[in-house]
Amino acid sequence: MALQAGQGPKGYFSQTWKNAMTPIPFSDYPKEPVVLNNLSEKMMRESRFVPLEIGKDYLRVAMADPGDFYTVESLEMAYSLKVDVTFGKESDILDTIERLHGAGSQSLENIIEEADKDIYDLSSEGVEDADHLRDLASEAPIIRLVNRLILNAVEQKASDIHFEPFENVFKARYRIDGVLHDVDSPPKRLQAAIISRVKIMAKLDIAERRLPQDGRIKLKIADKEIDFRVSTIPTLYGESLVMRILDRGSLILDLEKIGFPGGLLEKYMRLVKQPYGMILVTGPTGSGKTSTLYTTLAKINSPENKIITLEEPVEYQLDGVNQIQVNQKIGMTFAKGLRSIVRQDPDIILVGEIRDRETAEIAIQSALTGHLLFSTLHTNDAAGAVTRLLDMGVENFLLSSTLLGVLAQRLVRVICSNCKEEIMPDGKLIKSMNLPPEEEKTITFYEGKGCEECRYTGFKGRTAIFEYLAVDDDIRREISKNSPTETIKDVALRKGMITLRDDGWRKVRKGMTTISEVLKVTLEK
């Protein structure tokens, strides 16, 4: 409830004051600054207030101290407006002032220009000593530039930030919805300072530029704690650095929202409620396997179950789940960790990835001894997971006894709802769907023409397409016979399995994505 100003000190300590002590949520603060002539950032910081809205005869502000009637009266006199005061948390107010009026409010182009002008003693040639690099990375313009690049990436919901050195240019790119986009790139001569700044933030050795390094950064951005996984690798023209953005708030812990169709969701939920056995999720890097498994664990987590995960690395922290990070340097491998996990009396185990015969065999044994085990494999389709494990040396009779099901998945971009419009695709694209002639005439195709909301890409967000192989008696017989992938897939198709491409066509029919998106991530049947 807002306080009415203009009543002198007495008005601020009335019943209205008592009702105002619930702070407004951070999401209610303005995205753009409320423009008031001659209102300085210094005054806002010192009096701990920020304008929220201006009308014809009023000004609404958030204040950390709503009882500061001297500031209110000053504003009323300066702008001849009635001031309505709303209580806000001091941290939220200061964050908003920084975002709207501080260094964070500058455009990336301006910050790059400022850094390029202010940093003189920098050359990409030769080898800088560690102290010199540290000094450069600590310069205010470089700090502002790196902060702005990170803030922009988070605001645009990027999954990764790439810093790439080439002979004459130093590129910065964001991966958004699985696709890399160029952003305003800093001058080549700022390369060493920018890379060193990020390495300092990640507690990496800035003097070591010949070997790959990995680190982590934890930052608070817009009232959210966000983790960044940092990876560096030496290239011909300097260190290439990638920051993976791990925003737990962006993790969708809802299988339906991930893209599970109703019929498959029912089958999958029956599968994950089995008391023991092995369930695999397959797909290439970046296909959403980890998100699906995290969402599954969140769905089946309960006080009766002990869940332990073994990951490399732990990407998101899950409440009520014991998460262990693999560390190859000290000998903490998937196989060694899995042996120890079994002695911890778990009910449900997640192994980040099955990479070798040893891990596969221990995983099979864990599933045989009464544990429900989830893991991932890098295969092109669901049936390929079976032959991959057999090729690793897993005994076919053990695999047929423990494997419950395999889920293959890919991610496709979703058409932007703001600029979505009907289109008629190229005839060759339509033919790739193998539609019946009668359906080809009735189906409506859509595409995003591009707008500011989707950054003129025509897409906003991603959804998953799935292929589910249920391991029943017929599939078990094929596994026992060491049948090839094609045979196992044919048996599954005869029993009604929907392929990745077919699930993609379903989402095209629903107007969620485009034919090109589905063709890009799936193979021919």
Short mmCIF file of C-alpha atoms in Angstrom, two decimals:
data_model
loop_
_atom_site.label_atom_id
_atom_site.label_comp_id
_atom_site.label_asym_id
_atom_site.label_seq_id
_atom_site.Cartn_x
_atom_site.Cartn_y
_atom_site.Cartn_z
CA MET A 1 0.00 0.00 0.00
CA ALA A 2 1.39 3.39 -1.00
CA LEU A 3 1.89 6.27 1.41
CA GLN A 4 0.34 9.60 0.55
CA ALA A 5 2.91 12.36 0.75
CA GLY A 6 2.44 16.05 1.35
CA GLN A 7 1.10 15.62 4.90
CA GLY A 8 4.30 16.40 6.81
CA PRO A 9 5.96 14.04 9.26
CA LYS A 10 2.72 13.06 10.95
CA GLY A 11 1.38 11.37 7.82
CA TYR A 12 4.28 8.94 7.65
CA PHE A 13 3.68 7.36 11.04
CA SER A 14 -0.04 6.78 10.67
CA GLN A 15 -1.75 3.44 10.10
CA THR A 16 -0.70 3.72 6.44
CA TRP A 17 2.96 3.44 7.51
CA LYS A 18 2.29 0.12 9.28
CA ASN A 19 0.62 -1.33 6.21
CA ALA A 20 3.44 -0.33 3.89
CA MET A 21 6.17 -2.56 5.26
CA THR A 22 5.73 -5.35 2.71
CA PRO A 23 8.35 -4.57 0.05
CA ILE A 24 7.34 -4.50 -3.58
CA PRO A 25 8.70 -7.46 -5.59
CA PHE A 26 11.81 -6.92 -7.66
CA SER A 27 9.83 -7.67 -10.84
CA ASP A 28 7.75 -4.49 -10.25
CA TYR A 29 10.75 -2.20 -10.66
CA PRO A 30 10.90 -0.43 -14.06
CA LYS A 31 12.80 -1.95 -16.97
CA GLU A 32 13.61 1.53 -18.32
CA PRO A 33 14.50 4.63 -16.25
CA VAL A 34 11.75 7.09 -15.32
CA VAL A 35 13.08 10.34 -16.80
CA LEU A 36 13.18 13.34 -14.40
CA ASN A 37 15.24 16.42 -15.20
CA ASN A 38 18.22 17.07 -12.91
CA LEU A 39 17.60 13.98 -10.74
CA SER A 40 21.08 12.71 -9.95
CA GLU A 41 22.15 9.13 -9.40
CA LYS A 42 24.04 10.33 -6.30
CA MET A 43 20.83 11.68 -4.68
CA MET A 44 18.97 8.42 -5.36
CA ARG A 45 21.78 6.36 -3.86
CA GLU A 46 22.18 8.56 -0.76
CA SER A 47 18.42 8.75 -0.06
CA ARG A 48 17.89 5.13 -1.19
CA PHE A 49 14.95 5.66 -3.52
CA VAL A 50 14.15 5.08 -7.18
CA PRO A 51 11.25 6.47 -9.29
CA LEU A 52 8.76 3.78 -10.37
CA GLU A 53 6.18 5.68 -12.40
CA ILE A 54 5.28 9.24 -13.36
CA GLY A 55 1.76 10.43 -14.16
CA LYS A 56 0.09 13.73 -14.99
CA ASP A 57 0.03 14.93 -11.38
CA TYR A 58 1.89 12.28 -9.39
CA LEU A 59 5.24 10.54 -9.01
CA ARG A 60 5.47 7.04 -7.49
CA VAL A 61 8.78 6.08 -5.86
CA ALA A 62 10.17 3.09 -3.96
CA MET A 63 12.05 4.03 -0.79
CA ALA A 64 14.05 1.98 1.67
CA ASP A 65 12.93 4.44 4.38
CA PRO A 66 9.35 5.59 3.69
CA GLY A 67 9.63 7.86 6.74
CA ASP A 68 12.18 10.10 4.98
CA PHE A 69 9.70 12.94 4.44
CA TYR A 70 12.49 15.46 3.75
CA THR A 71 13.38 13.64 0.51
CA VAL A 72 9.70 13.34 -0.41
CA GLU A 73 9.08 17.07 0.13
CA SER A 74 12.19 17.92 -1.91
CA LEU A 75 10.84 15.85 -4.82
CA GLU A 76 7.39 17.44 -4.54
CA MET A 77 8.85 20.93 -4.57
CA ALA A 78 11.27 20.20 -7.42
CA TYR A 79 8.72 18.61 -9.76
CA SER A 80 5.36 20.03 -8.52
CA LEU A 81 3.94 16.51 -8.28
CA LYS A 82 2.25 14.58 -5.48
CA VAL A 83 4.68 11.83 -4.41
CA ASP A 84 3.35 8.36 -3.55
CA VAL A 85 5.85 6.31 -1.54
CA THR A 86 6.09 2.52 -1.68
CA PHE A 87 8.40 0.52 0.58
CA GLY A 88 11.24 -1.28 -1.22
CA LYS A 89 14.16 -3.39 -0.07
CA GLU A 90 17.39 -1.39 -0.02
CA SER A 91 19.24 -4.05 -2.03
CA ASP A 92 16.52 -4.03 -4.73
CA ILE A 93 16.59 -0.22 -4.94
CA LEU A 94 20.38 -0.06 -5.26
CA ASP A 95 20.39 -2.86 -7.84
CA THR A 96 17.79 -0.99 -9.88
CA ILE A 97 19.71 2.30 -9.67
CA GLU A 98 22.85 0.51 -10.89
CA ARG A 99 20.96 -1.23 -13.71
CA LEU A 100 19.11 1.87 -14.91
CA HIS A 101 21.53 4.71 -14.14
CA GLY A 102 24.96 3.24 -13.32
CA ALA A 103 27.57 1.56 -15.49
CA GLY A 104 25.11 -1.25 -16.16
CA SER A 105 22.84 1.21 -18.00
CA GLN A 106 25.46 2.03 -20.63
CA SER A 107 25.20 0.36 -24.00
CA LEU A 108 27.78 -2.28 -24.78
CA GLU A 109 29.01 -0.15 -27.67
CA ASN A 110 29.67 2.82 -25.35
CA ILE A 111 31.46 0.67 -22.76
CA ILE A 112 33.69 -0.87 -25.46
CA GLU A 113 34.50 2.62 -26.74
CA GLU A 114 35.31 3.80 -23.20
CA ALA A 115 37.55 0.78 -22.52
CA ASP A 116 39.33 1.16 -25.85
CA LYS A 117 39.98 4.85 -25.10
CA ASP A 118 41.08 4.40 -21.48
CA ILE A 119 43.31 1.33 -21.78
CA TYR A 120 46.54 2.40 -23.47
CA ASP A 121 49.28 0.09 -22.24
CA LEU A 122 48.11 -3.09 -23.92
CA SER A 123 49.44 -5.07 -26.83
CA SER A 124 48.37 -8.51 -27.99
CA GLU A 125 51.91 -9.13 -29.18
CA GLY A 126 54.56 -10.59 -26.90
CA VAL A 127 54.05 -12.27 -23.54
CA GLU A 128 52.67 -10.12 -20.72
CA ASP A 129 53.71 -10.99 -17.20
CA ALA A 130 51.05 -12.04 -14.70
CA ASP A 131 51.24 -8.82 -12.65
CA HIS A 132 50.75 -6.69 -15.76
CA LEU A 133 47.76 -8.78 -16.84
CA ARG A 134 46.26 -8.55 -13.35
CA ASP A 135 46.61 -4.74 -13.40
CA LEU A 136 44.94 -4.49 -16.80
CA ALA A 137 42.11 -6.82 -15.77
CA SER A 138 41.50 -4.66 -12.68
CA GLU A 139 40.97 -1.45 -14.66
CA ALA A 140 37.42 -0.08 -14.17
CA PRO A 141 36.56 0.03 -17.92
CA ILE A 142 37.51 -3.65 -18.35
CA ILE A 143 35.45 -4.65 -15.29
CA ARG A 144 32.44 -2.70 -16.63
CA LEU A 145 32.86 -4.24 -20.09
CA VAL A 146 32.97 -7.84 -18.81
CA ASN A 147 30.04 -7.18 -16.44
CA ARG A 148 27.99 -5.73 -19.30
CA LEU A 149 28.74 -8.70 -21.58
CA ILE A 150 27.65 -11.10 -18.84
CA LEU A 151 24.53 -9.09 -17.93
CA ASN A 152 23.43 -8.86 -21.58
CA ALA A 153 23.86 -12.63 -22.00
CA VAL A 154 21.71 -13.36 -18.94
CA GLU A 155 19.02 -10.87 -20.03
CA GLN A 156 18.90 -12.46 -23.48
CA LYS A 157 18.62 -15.95 -21.92
CA ALA A 158 21.84 -17.15 -23.54
CA SER A 159 23.19 -20.56 -22.53
CA ASP A 160 26.85 -19.75 -23.30
CA ILE A 161 29.19 -16.80 -23.86
CA HIS A 162 32.06 -17.41 -26.30
CA PHE A 163 35.25 -15.32 -26.46
CA GLU A 164 37.15 -16.35 -29.60
CA PRO A 165 40.56 -14.95 -30.67
CA PHE A 166 41.46 -14.77 -34.36
CA GLU A 167 44.37 -13.15 -36.20
CA ASN A 168 42.86 -9.68 -36.55
CA VAL A 169 39.69 -9.82 -34.50
CA PHE A 170 38.51 -10.84 -31.02
CA LYS A 171 34.95 -12.15 -31.24
CA ALA A 172 32.25 -12.30 -28.55
CA ARG A 173 29.22 -14.49 -29.26
CA TYR A 174 26.15 -15.68 -27.34
CA ARG A 175 24.48 -19.06 -27.84
CA ILE A 176 20.73 -18.43 -27.69
CA ASP A 177 18.23 -21.27 -28.26
CA GLY A 178 21.12 -23.44 -29.47
CA VAL A 179 22.34 -20.98 -32.13
CA LEU A 180 25.40 -18.69 -31.88
CA HIS A 181 24.86 -14.95 -32.42
CA ASP A 182 27.58 -12.29 -32.83
CA VAL A 183 27.50 -9.35 -30.41
CA ASP A 184 29.47 -6.10 -30.42
CA SER A 185 33.02 -7.43 -30.29
CA PRO A 186 35.72 -5.70 -28.22
CA PRO A 187 38.89 -4.48 -29.99
CA LYS A 188 41.59 -7.11 -30.48
CA ARG A 189 43.97 -5.22 -28.19
CA LEU A 190 41.60 -5.70 -25.21
CA GLN A 191 41.70 -9.49 -25.65
CA ALA A 192 44.30 -10.27 -22.96
CA ALA A 193 42.65 -7.97 -20.39
CA ILE A 194 39.15 -9.41 -20.95
CA ILE A 195 40.29 -13.04 -20.81
CA SER A 196 42.37 -12.29 -17.69
CA ARG A 197 39.40 -10.57 -16.02
CA VAL A 198 37.17 -13.63 -16.49
CA LYS A 199 39.98 -15.95 -15.34
CA ILE A 200 40.45 -13.89 -12.17
CA MET A 201 36.69 -14.11 -11.50
CA ALA A 202 36.86 -17.90 -11.98
CA LYS A 203 39.98 -18.17 -9.74
CA LEU A 204 42.10 -19.54 -12.59
CA ASP A 205 45.85 -19.08 -13.11
CA ILE A 206 46.19 -16.04 -15.39
CA ALA A 207 49.91 -16.74 -15.94
CA GLU A 208 49.13 -20.17 -17.47
CA ARG A 209 48.12 -19.68 -21.09
CA ARG A 210 49.47 -22.91 -22.61
CA LEU A 211 47.15 -25.44 -20.95
CA PRO A 212 43.35 -25.75 -20.79
CA GLN A 213 41.76 -24.67 -17.48
CA ASP A 214 38.31 -25.02 -15.92
CA GLY A 215 36.67 -22.96 -13.18
CA ARG A 216 33.40 -21.62 -11.82
CA ILE A 217 31.94 -18.20 -11.03
CA LYS A 218 28.92 -17.46 -8.86
CA LEU A 219 27.22 -14.08 -9.35
CA LYS A 220 24.04 -12.45 -8.07
CA ILE A 221 22.18 -10.87 -10.98
CA ALA A 222 18.72 -9.30 -10.60
CA ASP A 223 18.10 -11.01 -7.26
CA LYS A 224 19.08 -14.43 -8.66
CA GLU A 225 22.21 -16.45 -7.96
CA ILE A 226 23.65 -17.69 -11.25
CA ASP A 227 26.57 -20.08 -11.73
CA PHE A 228 28.97 -19.83 -14.66
CA ARG A 229 31.17 -22.72 -15.75
CA VAL A 230 34.34 -21.34 -17.33
CA SER A 231 36.55 -23.25 -19.77
CA THR A 232 39.70 -21.98 -21.47
CA ILE A 233 41.81 -23.58 -24.18
CA PRO A 234 44.91 -22.25 -25.99
CA THR A 235 44.54 -21.52 -29.72
CA LEU A 236 46.85 -20.15 -32.41
CA TYR A 237 45.95 -16.53 -31.61
CA GLY A 238 45.43 -16.66 -27.84
CA GLU A 239 43.11 -18.30 -25.34
CA SER A 240 39.56 -19.18 -26.35
CA LEU A 241 37.18 -18.93 -23.40
CA VAL A 242 33.60 -20.20 -22.99
CA MET A 243 31.27 -19.39 -20.10
CA ARG A 244 28.34 -21.81 -19.66
CA ILE A 245 25.48 -19.99 -17.90
CA LEU A 246 23.76 -22.19 -15.33
CA ASP A 247 20.63 -20.35 -14.19
CA ARG A 248 18.66 -22.64 -11.87
CA GLY A 249 15.68 -20.32 -12.28
CA SER A 250 15.54 -21.20 -15.98
CA LEU A 251 15.39 -24.95 -15.27
CA ILE A 252 11.86 -26.12 -16.10
CA LEU A 253 10.98 -28.88 -13.63
CA ASP A 254 7.84 -29.88 -15.52
CA LEU A 255 7.92 -32.76 -18.01
CA GLU A 256 4.90 -31.45 -19.93
CA LYS A 257 6.52 -28.02 -20.42
CA ILE A 258 9.73 -29.69 -21.65
CA GLY A 259 7.69 -31.08 -24.54
CA PHE A 260 6.43 -34.55 -23.49
CA PRO A 261 3.21 -35.36 -25.38
CA GLY A 262 0.37 -36.68 -23.20
CA GLY A 263 0.55 -40.35 -24.29
CA LEU A 264 4.33 -40.56 -23.88
CA LEU A 265 4.22 -38.78 -20.53
CA GLU A 266 1.91 -41.47 -19.12
CA LYS A 267 4.20 -44.27 -20.35
CA TYR A 268 7.31 -42.51 -19.05
CA MET A 269 5.81 -41.88 -15.60
CA ARG A 270 4.90 -45.58 -15.30
CA LEU A 271 8.46 -46.42 -16.30
CA VAL A 272 10.19 -44.15 -13.74
CA LYS A 273 8.04 -45.50 -10.90
CA GLN A 274 9.53 -49.00 -11.28
CA PRO A 275 11.37 -50.20 -8.14
CA TYR A 276 14.58 -51.18 -9.96
CA GLY A 277 16.14 -51.40 -13.40
CA MET A 278 18.00 -49.09 -15.80
CA ILE A 279 16.54 -46.17 -17.80
CA LEU A 280 18.65 -44.39 -20.44
CA VAL A 281 18.29 -40.99 -22.09
CA THR A 282 20.23 -40.57 -25.33
CA GLY A 283 21.18 -37.72 -27.65
CA PRO A 284 24.12 -35.50 -28.60
CA THR A 285 25.60 -32.80 -26.38
CA GLY A 286 23.12 -29.95 -25.89
CA SER A 287 19.99 -32.01 -26.58
CA GLY A 288 18.48 -31.45 -23.12
CA LYS A 289 19.26 -34.86 -21.57
CA THR A 290 20.36 -33.40 -18.22
CA SER A 291 17.24 -31.22 -17.97
CA THR A 292 14.99 -34.24 -18.62
CA LEU A 293 16.76 -36.31 -15.96
CA TYR A 294 16.74 -33.49 -13.38
CA THR A 295 13.04 -32.96 -14.01
CA THR A 296 12.43 -36.71 -13.65
CA LEU A 297 14.30 -36.81 -10.32
CA ALA A 298 12.35 -33.78 -9.05
CA LYS A 299 9.11 -35.56 -10.01
CA ILE A 300 9.90 -38.84 -8.19
CA ASN A 301 11.78 -37.34 -5.25
CA SER A 302 10.09 -38.05 -1.92
CA PRO A 303 11.07 -38.48 1.76
CA GLU A 304 10.92 -42.27 1.29
CA ASN A 305 13.63 -42.28 -1.39
CA LYS A 306 17.34 -41.63 -1.14
CA ILE A 307 18.63 -40.23 -4.43
CA ILE A 308 22.33 -39.94 -5.25
CA THR A 309 23.75 -38.48 -8.47
CA LEU A 310 27.24 -38.74 -9.95
CA GLU A 311 27.86 -35.95 -12.45
CA GLU A 312 30.64 -34.24 -14.40
CA PRO A 313 30.09 -31.48 -13.50
CA VAL A 314 27.11 -30.85 -11.21
CA GLU A 315 25.19 -28.29 -13.29
CA TYR A 316 22.22 -27.49 -11.05
CA GLN A 317 21.64 -28.11 -7.35
CA LEU A 318 18.50 -30.13 -6.59
CA ASP A 319 16.84 -29.95 -3.19
CA GLY A 320 16.84 -33.24 -1.28
CA VAL A 321 19.25 -34.94 -3.70
CA ASN A 322 22.83 -36.00 -2.81
CA GLN A 323 24.96 -34.79 -5.73
CA ILE A 324 28.56 -35.92 -6.26
CA GLN A 325 30.99 -34.39 -8.75
CA VAL A 326 33.38 -36.55 -10.75
CA ASN A 327 37.01 -35.42 -10.54
CA GLN A 328 39.27 -37.26 -12.97
CA LYS A 329 42.43 -35.50 -11.68
CA ILE A 330 42.24 -37.23 -8.29
CA GLY A 331 40.94 -40.54 -9.63
CA MET A 332 37.26 -39.92 -8.79
CA THR A 333 35.88 -41.51 -11.98
CA PHE A 334 32.30 -42.54 -12.79
CA ALA A 335 33.21 -46.18 -12.15
CA LYS A 336 34.92 -45.52 -8.79
CA GLY A 337 32.18 -43.17 -7.65
CA LEU A 338 29.44 -45.62 -8.63
CA ARG A 339 31.07 -48.42 -6.61
CA SER A 340 31.01 -46.18 -3.53
CA ILE A 341 27.47 -44.94 -4.13
CA VAL A 342 26.04 -48.46 -3.97
CA ARG A 343 27.38 -48.76 -0.40
CA GLN A 344 25.44 -45.60 0.58
CA ASP A 345 22.11 -47.50 0.48
CA PRO A 346 20.44 -45.40 -2.27
CA ASP A 347 17.05 -46.13 -3.83
CA ILE A 348 17.63 -44.11 -7.00
CA ILE A 349 20.97 -43.44 -8.74
CA LEU A 350 21.79 -41.03 -11.56
CA VAL A 351 25.09 -41.58 -13.40
CA GLY A 352 25.84 -38.57 -15.61
CA GLU A 353 27.14 -40.67 -18.51
CA ILE A 354 28.13 -44.24 -19.32
CA ARG A 355 31.44 -43.88 -21.17
CA ASP A 356 33.25 -47.19 -20.79
CA ARG A 357 32.81 -50.89 -20.11
CA GLU A 358 33.67 -50.62 -16.41
CA THR A 359 31.02 -47.97 -15.71
CA ALA A 360 28.46 -49.86 -17.82
CA GLU A 361 29.05 -53.13 -15.94
CA ILE A 362 28.78 -51.50 -12.49
CA ALA A 363 25.61 -49.68 -13.63
CA ILE A 364 24.09 -52.99 -14.76
CA GLN A 365 25.02 -54.64 -11.44
CA SER A 366 23.49 -51.73 -9.51
CA ALA A 367 20.23 -52.10 -11.44
CA LEU A 368 20.26 -55.88 -10.84
CA THR A 369 20.68 -55.46 -7.08
CA GLY A 370 17.51 -53.47 -6.53
CA HIS A 371 18.32 -49.88 -7.56
CA LEU A 372 16.56 -47.68 -10.09
CA LEU A 373 19.39 -46.26 -12.21
CA PHE A 374 19.27 -43.40 -14.73
CA SER A 375 22.05 -42.52 -17.13
CA THR A 376 22.82 -41.02 -20.55
CA LEU A 377 24.52 -42.18 -23.74
CA HIS A 378 25.58 -40.32 -26.88
CA THR A 379 23.68 -42.23 -29.60
CA ASN A 380 21.63 -41.12 -32.60
CA ASP A 381 18.43 -42.89 -31.61
CA ALA A 382 16.88 -45.01 -28.87
CA ALA A 383 17.66 -48.41 -30.43
CA GLY A 384 21.30 -47.39 -30.87
CA ALA A 385 21.74 -47.31 -27.08
CA VAL A 386 21.30 -51.08 -26.90
CA THR A 387 24.00 -51.88 -29.47
CA ARG A 388 26.32 -49.23 -27.98
CA LEU A 389 26.24 -51.03 -24.59
CA LEU A 390 26.71 -54.42 -26.25
CA ASP A 391 29.69 -53.02 -28.18
CA MET A 392 31.17 -51.84 -24.86
CA GLY A 393 31.24 -55.47 -23.74
CA VAL A 394 28.10 -55.67 -21.58
CA GLU A 395 26.70 -59.20 -21.51
CA ASN A 396 23.48 -59.38 -23.56
CA PHE A 397 21.59 -61.50 -20.99
CA LEU A 398 22.39 -58.96 -18.24
CA LEU A 399 21.31 -56.02 -20.41
CA SER A 400 18.04 -57.67 -21.39
CA SER A 401 17.29 -58.32 -17.70
CA THR A 402 17.92 -54.77 -16.48
CA LEU A 403 17.06 -52.29 -19.25
CA LEU A 404 13.55 -50.87 -18.77
CA GLY A 405 13.42 -48.27 -21.53
CA VAL A 406 15.37 -45.79 -23.66
CA LEU A 407 14.36 -42.20 -24.36
CA ALA A 408 16.05 -40.38 -27.26
CA GLN A 409 15.57 -36.62 -27.56
CA ARG A 410 16.50 -33.49 -29.49
CA LEU A 411 15.70 -29.79 -29.07
CA VAL A 412 13.93 -27.70 -31.72
CA ARG A 413 13.31 -23.96 -31.64
CA VAL A 414 9.76 -22.73 -31.02
CA ILE A 415 8.17 -20.19 -33.38
CA CYS A 416 7.90 -16.74 -31.75
CA SER A 417 4.25 -16.20 -30.75
CA ASN A 418 4.57 -12.43 -31.23
CA CYS A 419 5.41 -12.52 -34.95
CA LYS A 420 3.97 -15.90 -35.93
CA GLU A 421 2.29 -15.96 -39.34
CA GLU A 422 0.90 -18.49 -41.80
CA ILE A 423 3.21 -19.45 -44.67
CA MET A 424 3.44 -22.00 -47.48
CA PRO A 425 6.81 -23.81 -47.27
CA ASP A 426 8.78 -25.03 -50.26
CA GLY A 427 7.21 -28.10 -51.88
CA LYS A 428 10.33 -30.21 -51.21
CA LEU A 429 10.06 -29.49 -47.50
CA ILE A 430 6.40 -30.52 -47.40
CA LYS A 431 7.21 -33.76 -49.27
CA SER A 432 9.80 -34.61 -46.59
CA MET A 433 6.90 -35.00 -44.13
CA ASN A 434 5.36 -37.84 -46.21
CA LEU A 435 1.87 -36.51 -45.51
CA PRO A 436 -1.26 -38.20 -46.89
CA PRO A 437 -2.61 -36.11 -49.83
CA GLU A 438 -5.79 -35.20 -47.93
CA GLU A 439 -3.84 -33.92 -44.88
CA GLU A 440 -1.39 -31.98 -47.06
CA LYS A 441 -4.29 -29.80 -48.22
CA THR A 442 -5.67 -29.09 -44.74
CA ILE A 443 -2.53 -28.56 -42.63
CA THR A 444 -1.49 -24.97 -41.84
CA PHE A 445 2.21 -24.10 -41.63
CA TYR A 446 3.65 -21.23 -39.59
CA GLU A 447 6.83 -19.24 -39.39
CA GLY A 448 8.09 -16.27 -37.34
CA LYS A 449 8.73 -13.24 -39.55
CA GLY A 450 11.09 -11.75 -36.92
CA CYS A 451 10.47 -9.04 -34.35
CA GLU A 452 12.23 -7.23 -31.52
CA GLU A 453 10.93 -9.76 -28.98
CA CYS A 454 12.70 -12.69 -30.70
CA ARG A 455 15.72 -10.59 -31.81
CA TYR A 456 14.48 -10.93 -35.42
CA THR A 457 15.18 -14.67 -35.52
CA GLY A 458 11.54 -15.80 -35.74
CA PHE A 459 12.08 -18.17 -32.81
CA LYS A 460 11.80 -17.81 -29.04
CA GLY A 461 12.61 -20.71 -26.72
CA ARG A 462 12.97 -24.41 -27.45
CA THR A 463 10.99 -27.59 -26.93
CA ALA A 464 12.01 -31.26 -27.05
CA ILE A 465 11.05 -34.00 -29.48
CA PHE A 466 11.22 -37.60 -28.28
CA GLU A 467 11.58 -41.23 -29.34
CA TYR A 468 10.70 -43.81 -26.67
CA LEU A 469 11.80 -47.44 -26.89
CA ALA A 470 9.89 -49.58 -24.39
CA VAL A 471 11.88 -52.71 -23.57
CA ASP A 472 9.25 -55.48 -23.58
CA ASP A 473 9.59 -59.24 -24.12
CA ASP A 474 10.07 -58.88 -27.92
CA ILE A 475 12.85 -56.32 -27.53
CA ARG A 476 14.49 -58.43 -24.81
CA ARG A 477 14.60 -61.39 -27.20
CA GLU A 478 16.36 -59.22 -29.80
CA ILE A 479 18.87 -58.01 -27.18
CA SER A 480 19.58 -61.61 -26.14
CA LYS A 481 20.23 -62.47 -29.81
CA ASN A 482 22.69 -59.53 -30.17
CA SER A 483 20.48 -58.16 -32.96
CA PRO A 484 21.72 -55.04 -34.81
CA THR A 485 20.21 -51.60 -34.26
CA GLU A 486 18.08 -51.75 -37.43
CA THR A 487 16.40 -55.00 -36.34
CA ILE A 488 15.62 -53.70 -32.84
CA LYS A 489 14.24 -50.47 -34.36
CA ASP A 490 12.06 -52.38 -36.87
CA VAL A 491 10.54 -54.48 -34.06
CA ALA A 492 9.85 -51.33 -32.02
CA LEU A 493 8.27 -49.54 -35.03
CA ARG A 494 5.96 -52.50 -35.68
CA LYS A 495 4.84 -52.21 -32.05
CA GLY A 496 4.00 -48.51 -32.47
CA MET A 497 7.16 -46.59 -31.54
CA ILE A 498 7.07 -42.93 -32.62
CA THR A 499 10.41 -41.79 -34.06
CA LEU A 500 12.13 -38.47 -33.34
CA ARG A 501 11.17 -37.17 -36.78
CA ASP A 502 7.54 -38.25 -36.41
CA ASP A 503 7.29 -36.47 -33.06
CA GLY A 504 8.81 -33.44 -34.77
CA TRP A 505 6.11 -33.58 -37.46
CA ARG A 506 3.50 -33.62 -34.69
CA LYS A 507 4.88 -30.36 -33.36
CA VAL A 508 4.95 -28.88 -36.89
CA ARG A 509 1.26 -29.77 -37.29
CA LYS A 510 0.54 -28.02 -33.98
CA GLY A 511 2.26 -24.88 -35.26
CA MET A 512 4.99 -25.04 -32.61
CA THR A 513 8.03 -25.31 -34.91
CA THR A 514 9.05 -25.46 -38.57
CA ILE A 515 9.88 -28.28 -40.97
CA SER A 516 13.47 -27.01 -41.30
CA GLU A 517 14.01 -27.17 -37.53
CA VAL A 518 12.93 -30.84 -37.41
CA LEU A 519 15.05 -31.80 -40.43
CA LYS A 520 18.07 -30.09 -38.87
CA VAL A 521 18.14 -32.31 -35.75
CA THR A 522 16.81 -35.68 -36.99
CA LEU A 523 18.02 -38.42 -39.32
CA GLU A 524 16.09 -40.18 -42.06
CA LYS A 525 14.16 -43.22 -40.87
#
